[in-house]
Amino acid sequence: MIDAIYFDGQTTRRHPVTLVLHKRIAVMRGVGIHQSARLSQLRISERLDHAPRILQFPDGGTVQVSDRKFEKMLAANRYQESRVVEWQRNWQRSLGALVVLMIMLIGGYQWGLPWAADTLAQHLPTAVEKRIGDEGWAMVEKDLMEPSRLDVADQMRLRRLFSDMRQPRGEKTEYRLEFRRSKVGPNAFALPNGVIVMTDELVMQARNDHAVLGVLAHELGHLQRRHSLRRLLQAVGVGAVMNLWIGDVSALLTTVPTFLLDQKYSRDFEREADQYAIDMMRINAIPLSPMADLFEKMRDVGKGDAAGRGSQDEHRHADDKRRGQGRGDEEEEQEIPEYFSSHPGDAERIARLRAADKR
Amino acid sequence: MTEQISVPVSAAETGRAAAPEGRLASRTEKDAQPACAFEFTGSGSEYFRIWIVNLLLTIITFGVYSAWAKVRRLQYFYRNTRLDGDIFDYHGNPVAILKGRLLALVLLVAYKIASEFHWVFGAVVILALMAIMPWLLARAFRFKLANSSYRGLRFRFHGTVAQAYRMLILFPVILAITAFFIWSIVISFSGQPSWGLILVSLLVPLVVFGGAVPLAHYQLKHFQHDNAYFGQAPFFFHARAKEFFKIYGKAIVMLMLGGLATAVFAAMTGGLFEYLASTRLGWLFQLLYGMITAYISYLFVRPYLESRIQNLVWNNTELADHHFKSTAGTRKLLFIHASNLALIVLTLGLYKPFAVVRLAQYRVASLALLPNGAIEEFHADHSEDRAGAVGQEAGDLFDIDIAL
């Protein structure tokens, strides 16, 4: 028998009562109060370390039990606490949950989320990508681009050369090649609606059709593998988990880790697009060293360039080559750790292109 | 059954009948009656385990468990809050919460997709959300209070949706008008805008927000507190809008002084800043510098606003003839927020449950009830709360958590 407080649900008056739990029946007695109920009829609040349990009787009255002996009475009457509560009350198993959570988060980040985004992207209608891309292209074209001043003959030649190239696995990826004069330096990017933008500046810089074709193949790789949409989906996933983790403390606090985690996905996609370009060039028997030369040239130009200039078009789902290049020299000197960058280090990319040529 | 119920009721009747004399007798004692402090008994280490299990189950079930997680979390905080030896309780139904969350998710996805297509779509969704915000808030308050209890008695919220619109639509409307005004100015920026125009487009929203935010906050608290009931006993709210303006005004002055201090600091360390900005990691440094500066001023102003508003609101709230006394201190809150933040960053977020408990502990402990007579004299309200069937899911739609 233990002491408890009864509230009748009509007033806040405290009624001191005694409570007995026997043969799975709870009996409560006090001045003018005598109630009994089967254990199964009671709603018993979950066990907490520093708070009393509350028992709700079928008629709406509640009993507040602070006496710890009640736990023994419950156990003796085969009361089954919720499994989740038992888990939460056990340090070892809670820490086990932490370990499992960590493994899941790391595995999910490394493999799960990219896989899920890839699968989902394949099932989403292309209309979604098209609308996103059209919108982005309208903005980029208005703010950052001017009509191309390249010789029309050059444009025609590049178009024909590229359309004659076979795609690595015989794919028929749809694309639309646009030449534009850039207000933000040499660059090339792909938009999810299938537009590949090649800037005059990059063509001039390259002075070599093979290099331009290599860059176009890289951009086609982004399109073929639907990188824009996948990155968008992956960013949603990372954001959701980050928000769950510390979002309720401060939204600002989530920005830095979210940014860093997203950059790794960006680098992965760049590597994938590079590999696509390598495959495509090799199957068409076009050398890759001109592309490597172009990267080197742009890296050297980037040395004299202000590093911050490229950041303005970061938000468009465009693949901003120049920015990656602009920082390339820094990466080579091992000053900027790779995690901050949206592209792999130039040294790595150039070496990979040259190595592919030697094979 | 009827007999069982009638026994306590008659006991209550006699208790009530006896009350008048008892009260007269205790009038003289009343003044000496000690304040009943609220007390928080939860511990970080216990909540940590609840939090981690909640998180794991939420992720494993792709968010479905989050509704149950919310109920467990709120139960932990309610049941560890004590007043006069007795605890509060939370009765929210996880299934209702889950439905609300699913609806919110659908809306969020719709918004994301809409704004990816064209910003106009996004803006339309935002406007629509603003338009239903008062309705949502009224539902959320209702859900929250109807599911809270103390000593076996439920709280109630009787604010109507019409009232909500009258009191809460002001802010979104002002916001929309300002946004439209700024938008039209920005649109008219052709080529070289004059400095005057830029200044106007920066100052107008500042002035409008300076006026609208304190007023909206006042209206919100008024709506929230003046329509609350504990059983049959009504809460009264009699703070004035003027006092909200005072607090916000001081906060703005603090922000400006903070800006001044930052400027002085920047001037003094200009050389160092330039050197750091010119290094290889300069862009990152500049980014961090901006963010940290913004965050520090926010860190200082936030505890000020929090503590002053909490004190203002509760010192001007009455429950029947009982008063409240809130004594939250800015410096103490600042210390808690700053150390919490530092520890959360250092532990990559693992300190969060401890931080939340620490904050709750202080905020709950800074509140006290000044009872006028016994706090046993509250009676249940038996009128059916229509929040039940229709409103529950909607009430939790955007999971609007309004702090104590």
mmCIF file with all atom_site columns, N, CA and C in Angstrom, chain B residues 333-376:
data_model
loop_
_atom_site.group_PDB
_atom_site.id
_atom_site.type_symbol
_atom_site.label_atom_id
_atom_site.label_alt_id
_atom_site.label_comp_id
_atom_site.label_asym_id
_atom_site.label_entity_id
_atom_site.label_seq_id
_atom_site.pdbx_PDB_ins_code
_atom_site.Cartn_x
_atom_site.Cartn_y
_atom_site.Cartn_z
_atom_site.occupancy
_atom_site.B_iso_or_equiv
_atom_site.pdbx_formal_charge
_atom_site.auth_seq_id
_atom_site.auth_comp_id
_atom_site.auth_asym_id
_atom_site.auth_atom_id
_atom_site.pdbx_PDB_model_num
ATOM 1   N N  . LEU B 1 333 ? 20.537 34.577 -18.933 1.00 0.00 ? 333 LEU B N  1
ATOM 2   C CA . LEU B 1 333 ? 20.113 33.943 -20.185 1.00 0.00 ? 333 LEU B CA 1
ATOM 3   C C  . LEU B 1 333 ? 21.214 34.010 -21.239 1.00 0.00 ? 333 LEU B C  1
ATOM 4   N N  . LEU B 1 334 ? 21.890 35.166 -21.271 1.00 0.00 ? 334 LEU B N  1
ATOM 5   C CA . LEU B 1 334 ? 22.989 35.332 -22.230 1.00 0.00 ? 334 LEU B CA 1
ATOM 6   C C  . LEU B 1 334 ? 24.049 34.273 -21.983 1.00 0.00 ? 334 LEU B C  1
ATOM 7   N N  . PHE B 1 335 ? 24.383 34.101 -20.698 1.00 0.00 ? 335 PHE B N  1
ATOM 8   C CA . PHE B 1 335 ? 25.393 33.100 -20.350 1.00 0.00 ? 335 PHE B CA 1
ATOM 9   C C  . PHE B 1 335 ? 24.946 31.706 -20.789 1.00 0.00 ? 335 PHE B C  1
ATOM 10  N N  . ILE B 1 336 ? 23.674 31.391 -20.514 1.00 0.00 ? 336 ILE B N  1
ATOM 11  C CA . ILE B 1 336 ? 23.170 30.063 -20.871 1.00 0.00 ? 336 ILE B CA 1
ATOM 12  C C  . ILE B 1 336 ? 23.203 29.858 -22.386 1.00 0.00 ? 336 ILE B C  1
ATOM 13  N N  . HIS B 1 337 ? 22.712 30.866 -23.121 1.00 0.00 ? 337 HIS B N  1
ATOM 14  C CA . HIS B 1 337 ? 22.686 30.736 -24.581 1.00 0.00 ? 337 HIS B CA 1
ATOM 15  C C  . HIS B 1 337 ? 24.094 30.601 -25.148 1.00 0.00 ? 337 HIS B C  1
ATOM 16  N N  . ALA B 1 338 ? 24.999 31.462 -24.682 1.00 0.00 ? 338 ALA B N  1
ATOM 17  C CA . ALA B 1 338 ? 26.354 31.475 -25.245 1.00 0.00 ? 338 ALA B CA 1
ATOM 18  C C  . ALA B 1 338 ? 27.074 30.171 -24.943 1.00 0.00 ? 338 ALA B C  1
ATOM 19  N N  . SER B 1 339 ? 26.981 29.710 -23.686 1.00 0.00 ? 339 SER B N  1
ATOM 20  C CA . SER B 1 339 ? 27.706 28.484 -23.344 1.00 0.00 ? 339 SER B CA 1
ATOM 21  C C  . SER B 1 339 ? 27.059 27.280 -24.027 1.00 0.00 ? 339 SER B C  1
ATOM 22  N N  . ASN B 1 340 ? 25.727 27.304 -24.116 1.00 0.00 ? 340 ASN B N  1
ATOM 23  C CA . ASN B 1 340 ? 25.047 26.222 -24.840 1.00 0.00 ? 340 ASN B CA 1
ATOM 24  C C  . ASN B 1 340 ? 25.536 26.143 -26.273 1.00 0.00 ? 340 ASN B C  1
ATOM 25  N N  . LEU B 1 341 ? 25.596 27.315 -26.912 1.00 0.00 ? 341 LEU B N  1
ATOM 26  C CA . LEU B 1 341 ? 25.989 27.354 -28.316 1.00 0.00 ? 341 LEU B CA 1
ATOM 27  C C  . LEU B 1 341 ? 27.404 26.813 -28.491 1.00 0.00 ? 341 LEU B C  1
ATOM 28  N N  . ALA B 1 342 ? 28.310 27.277 -27.622 1.00 0.00 ? 342 ALA B N  1
ATOM 29  C CA . ALA B 1 342 ? 29.704 26.847 -27.725 1.00 0.00 ? 342 ALA B CA 1
ATOM 30  C C  . ALA B 1 342 ? 29.804 25.331 -27.555 1.00 0.00 ? 342 ALA B C  1
ATOM 31  N N  . LEU B 1 343 ? 29.096 24.809 -26.553 1.00 0.00 ? 343 LEU B N  1
ATOM 32  C CA . LEU B 1 343 ? 29.189 23.374 -26.283 1.00 0.00 ? 343 LEU B CA 1
ATOM 33  C C  . LEU B 1 343 ? 28.535 22.551 -27.394 1.00 0.00 ? 343 LEU B C  1
ATOM 34  N N  . ILE B 1 344 ? 27.452 23.084 -27.965 1.00 0.00 ? 344 ILE B N  1
ATOM 35  C CA . ILE B 1 344 ? 26.803 22.361 -29.067 1.00 0.00 ? 344 ILE B CA 1
ATOM 36  C C  . ILE B 1 344 ? 27.759 22.265 -30.256 1.00 0.00 ? 344 ILE B C  1
ATOM 37  N N  . VAL B 1 345 ? 28.450 23.380 -30.544 1.00 0.00 ? 345 VAL B N  1
ATOM 38  C CA . VAL B 1 345 ? 29.389 23.368 -31.668 1.00 0.00 ? 345 VAL B CA 1
ATOM 39  C C  . VAL B 1 345 ? 30.534 22.403 -31.385 1.00 0.00 ? 345 VAL B C  1
ATOM 40  N N  . LEU B 1 346 ? 31.071 22.471 -30.162 1.00 0.00 ? 346 LEU B N  1
ATOM 41  C CA . LEU B 1 346 ? 32.214 21.620 -29.804 1.00 0.00 ? 346 LEU B CA 1
ATOM 42  C C  . LEU B 1 346 ? 31.865 20.134 -29.847 1.00 0.00 ? 346 LEU B C  1
ATOM 43  N N  . THR B 1 347 ? 30.623 19.798 -29.488 1.00 0.00 ? 347 THR B N  1
ATOM 44  C CA . THR B 1 347 ? 30.248 18.381 -29.448 1.00 0.00 ? 347 THR B CA 1
ATOM 45  C C  . THR B 1 347 ? 29.514 17.956 -30.716 1.00 0.00 ? 347 THR B C  1
ATOM 46  N N  . LEU B 1 348 ? 29.552 18.804 -31.744 1.00 0.00 ? 348 LEU B N  1
ATOM 47  C CA . LEU B 1 348 ? 28.864 18.522 -33.016 1.00 0.00 ? 348 LEU B CA 1
ATOM 48  C C  . LEU B 1 348 ? 27.390 18.216 -32.800 1.00 0.00 ? 348 LEU B C  1
ATOM 49  N N  . GLY B 1 349 ? 26.783 18.901 -31.846 1.00 0.00 ? 349 GLY B N  1
ATOM 50  C CA . GLY B 1 349 ? 25.345 18.775 -31.657 1.00 0.00 ? 349 GLY B CA 1
ATOM 51  C C  . GLY B 1 349 ? 24.922 17.846 -30.539 1.00 0.00 ? 349 GLY B C  1
ATOM 52  N N  . LEU B 1 350 ? 25.857 17.032 -30.026 1.00 0.00 ? 350 LEU B N  1
ATOM 53  C CA . LEU B 1 350 ? 25.464 16.052 -29.002 1.00 0.00 ? 350 LEU B CA 1
ATOM 54  C C  . LEU B 1 350 ? 25.067 16.710 -27.686 1.00 0.00 ? 350 LEU B C  1
ATOM 55  N N  . TYR B 1 351 ? 25.505 17.945 -27.467 1.00 0.00 ? 351 TYR B N  1
ATOM 56  C CA . TYR B 1 351 ? 25.165 18.611 -26.212 1.00 0.00 ? 351 TYR B CA 1
ATOM 57  C C  . TYR B 1 351 ? 23.741 19.144 -26.238 1.00 0.00 ? 351 TYR B C  1
ATOM 58  N N  . LYS B 1 352 ? 23.116 19.126 -27.401 1.00 0.00 ? 352 LYS B N  1
ATOM 59  C CA . LYS B 1 352 ? 21.820 19.795 -27.547 1.00 0.00 ? 352 LYS B CA 1
ATOM 60  C C  . LYS B 1 352 ? 20.792 19.422 -26.471 1.00 0.00 ? 352 LYS B C  1
ATOM 61  N N  . PRO B 1 353 ? 20.567 18.130 -26.192 1.00 0.00 ? 353 PRO B N  1
ATOM 62  C CA . PRO B 1 353 ? 19.558 17.819 -25.173 1.00 0.00 ? 353 PRO B CA 1
ATOM 63  C C  . PRO B 1 353 ? 19.892 18.416 -23.801 1.00 0.00 ? 353 PRO B C  1
ATOM 64  N N  . PHE B 1 354 ? 21.175 18.449 -23.470 1.00 0.00 ? 354 PHE B N  1
ATOM 65  C CA . PHE B 1 354 ? 21.567 19.057 -22.198 1.00 0.00 ? 354 PHE B CA 1
ATOM 66  C C  . PHE B 1 354 ? 21.274 20.554 -22.231 1.00 0.00 ? 354 PHE B C  1
ATOM 67  N N  . ALA B 1 355 ? 21.555 21.159 -23.380 1.00 0.00 ? 355 ALA B N  1
ATOM 68  C CA . ALA B 1 355 ? 21.341 22.599 -23.538 1.00 0.00 ? 355 ALA B CA 1
ATOM 69  C C  . ALA B 1 355 ? 19.867 22.947 -23.385 1.00 0.00 ? 355 ALA B C  1
ATOM 70  N N  . VAL B 1 356 ? 19.025 22.134 -24.000 1.00 0.00 ? 356 VAL B N  1
ATOM 71  C CA . VAL B 1 356 ? 17.590 22.407 -23.954 1.00 0.00 ? 356 VAL B CA 1
ATOM 72  C C  . VAL B 1 356 ? 17.082 22.314 -22.516 1.00 0.00 ? 356 VAL B C  1
ATOM 73  N N  . VAL B 1 357 ? 17.552 21.297 -21.790 1.00 0.00 ? 357 VAL B N  1
ATOM 74  C CA . VAL B 1 357 ? 17.127 21.124 -20.408 1.00 0.00 ? 357 VAL B CA 1
ATOM 75  C C  . VAL B 1 357 ? 17.614 22.291 -19.544 1.00 0.00 ? 357 VAL B C  1
ATOM 76  N N  . ARG B 1 358 ? 18.856 22.721 -19.786 1.00 0.00 ? 358 ARG B N  1
ATOM 77  C CA . ARG B 1 358 ? 19.415 23.815 -18.998 1.00 0.00 ? 358 ARG B CA 1
ATOM 78  C C  . ARG B 1 358 ? 18.588 25.089 -19.183 1.00 0.00 ? 358 ARG B C  1
ATOM 79  N N  . LEU B 1 359 ? 18.221 25.349 -20.424 1.00 0.00 ? 359 LEU B N  1
ATOM 80  C CA . LEU B 1 359 ? 17.435 26.542 -20.718 1.00 0.00 ? 359 LEU B CA 1
ATOM 81  C C  . LEU B 1 359 ? 16.051 26.442 -20.079 1.00 0.00 ? 359 LEU B C  1
ATOM 82  N N  . ALA B 1 360 ? 15.426 25.262 -20.216 1.00 0.00 ? 360 ALA B N  1
ATOM 83  C CA . ALA B 1 360 ? 14.093 25.078 -19.645 1.00 0.00 ? 360 ALA B CA 1
ATOM 84  C C  . ALA B 1 360 ? 14.139 25.260 -18.132 1.00 0.00 ? 360 ALA B C  1
ATOM 85  N N  . GLN B 1 361 ? 15.184 24.693 -17.522 1.00 0.00 ? 361 GLN B N  1
ATOM 86  C CA . GLN B 1 361 ? 15.345 24.808 -16.082 1.00 0.00 ? 361 GLN B CA 1
ATOM 87  C C  . GLN B 1 361 ? 15.315 26.268 -15.635 1.00 0.00 ? 361 GLN B C  1
ATOM 88  N N  . TYR B 1 362 ? 16.103 27.085 -16.328 1.00 0.00 ? 362 TYR B N  1
ATOM 89  C CA . TYR B 1 362 ? 16.177 28.475 -15.923 1.00 0.00 ? 362 TYR B CA 1
ATOM 90  C C  . TYR B 1 362 ? 14.867 29.209 -16.191 1.00 0.00 ? 362 TYR B C  1
ATOM 91  N N  . ARG B 1 363 ? 14.309 28.978 -17.374 1.00 0.00 ? 363 ARG B N  1
ATOM 92  C CA . ARG B 1 363 ? 13.112 29.733 -17.723 1.00 0.00 ? 363 ARG B CA 1
ATOM 93  C C  . ARG B 1 363 ? 11.934 29.350 -16.833 1.00 0.00 ? 363 ARG B C  1
ATOM 94  N N  . VAL B 1 364 ? 11.802 28.065 -16.522 1.00 0.00 ? 364 VAL B N  1
ATOM 95  C CA . VAL B 1 364 ? 10.710 27.638 -15.652 1.00 0.00 ? 364 VAL B CA 1
ATOM 96  C C  . VAL B 1 364 ? 10.912 28.184 -14.246 1.00 0.00 ? 364 VAL B C  1
ATOM 97  N N  . ALA B 1 365 ? 12.161 28.106 -13.767 1.00 0.00 ? 365 ALA B N  1
ATOM 98  C CA . ALA B 1 365 ? 12.431 28.528 -12.393 1.00 0.00 ? 365 ALA B CA 1
ATOM 99  C C  . ALA B 1 365 ? 12.255 30.030 -12.216 1.00 0.00 ? 365 ALA B C  1
ATOM 100 N N  . SER B 1 366 ? 12.313 30.783 -13.314 1.00 0.00 ? 366 SER B N  1
ATOM 101 C CA . SER B 1 366 ? 12.191 32.228 -13.173 1.00 0.00 ? 366 SER B CA 1
ATOM 102 C C  . SER B 1 366 ? 10.730 32.666 -13.073 1.00 0.00 ? 366 SER B C  1
ATOM 103 N N  . LEU B 1 367 ? 9.823  31.691 -13.105 1.00 0.00 ? 367 LEU B N  1
ATOM 104 C CA . LEU B 1 367 ? 8.400  32.010 -13.046 1.00 0.00 ? 367 LEU B CA 1
ATOM 105 C C  . LEU B 1 367 ? 7.813  31.528 -11.725 1.00 0.00 ? 367 LEU B C  1
ATOM 106 N N  . ALA B 1 368 ? 6.945  32.338 -11.138 1.00 0.00 ? 368 ALA B N  1
ATOM 107 C CA . ALA B 1 368 ? 6.301  31.934 -9.893  1.00 0.00 ? 368 ALA B CA 1
ATOM 108 C C  . ALA B 1 368 ? 4.844  32.358 -9.911  1.00 0.00 ? 368 ALA B C  1
ATOM 109 N N  . LEU B 1 369 ? 4.041  31.607 -9.175  1.00 0.00 ? 369 LEU B N  1
ATOM 110 C CA . LEU B 1 369 ? 2.634  31.960 -9.018  1.00 0.00 ? 369 LEU B CA 1
ATOM 111 C C  . LEU B 1 369 ? 2.475  32.643 -7.665  1.00 0.00 ? 369 LEU B C  1
ATOM 112 N N  . LEU B 1 370 ? 1.784  33.785 -7.657  1.00 0.00 ? 370 LEU B N  1
ATOM 113 C CA . LEU B 1 370 ? 1.470  34.438 -6.393  1.00 0.00 ? 370 LEU B CA 1
ATOM 114 C C  . LEU B 1 370 ? 0.008  34.158 -6.105  1.00 0.00 ? 370 LEU B C  1
ATOM 115 N N  . PRO B 1 371 ? -0.264 33.091 -5.338  1.00 0.00 ? 371 PRO B N  1
ATOM 116 C CA . PRO B 1 371 ? -1.652 32.681 -5.190  1.00 0.00 ? 371 PRO B CA 1
ATOM 117 C C  . PRO B 1 371 ? -2.420 33.600 -4.245  1.00 0.00 ? 371 PRO B C  1
ATOM 118 N N  . ASN B 1 372 ? -3.676 33.799 -4.592  1.00 0.00 ? 372 ASN B N  1
ATOM 119 C CA . ASN B 1 372 ? -4.580 34.529 -3.721  1.00 0.00 ? 372 ASN B CA 1
ATOM 120 C C  . ASN B 1 372 ? -5.514 33.488 -3.139  1.00 0.00 ? 372 ASN B C  1
ATOM 121 N N  . GLY B 1 373 ? -5.167 32.985 -1.970  1.00 0.00 ? 373 GLY B N  1
ATOM 122 C CA . GLY B 1 373 ? -5.947 31.884 -1.422  1.00 0.00 ? 373 GLY B CA 1
ATOM 123 C C  . GLY B 1 373 ? -5.426 30.563 -1.951  1.00 0.00 ? 373 GLY B C  1
ATOM 124 N N  . ALA B 1 374 ? -6.262 29.546 -1.846  1.00 0.00 ? 374 ALA B N  1
ATOM 125 C CA . ALA B 1 374 ? -5.805 28.211 -2.208  1.00 0.00 ? 374 ALA B CA 1
ATOM 126 C C  . ALA B 1 374 ? -5.869 28.006 -3.714  1.00 0.00 ? 374 ALA B C  1
ATOM 127 N N  . ILE B 1 375 ? -4.928 27.219 -4.260  1.00 0.00 ? 375 ILE B N  1
ATOM 128 C CA . ILE B 1 375 ? -5.043 26.903 -5.677  1.00 0.00 ? 375 ILE B CA 1
ATOM 129 C C  . ILE B 1 375 ? -5.806 25.597 -5.864  1.00 0.00 ? 375 ILE B C  1
ATOM 130 N N  . GLU B 1 376 ? -6.692 25.316 -4.924  1.00 0.00 ? 376 GLU B N  1
ATOM 131 C CA . GLU B 1 376 ? -7.513 24.120 -5.061  1.00 0.00 ? 376 GLU B CA 1
ATOM 132 C C  . GLU B 1 376 ? -8.893 24.469 -5.577  1.00 0.00 ? 376 GLU B C  1
#
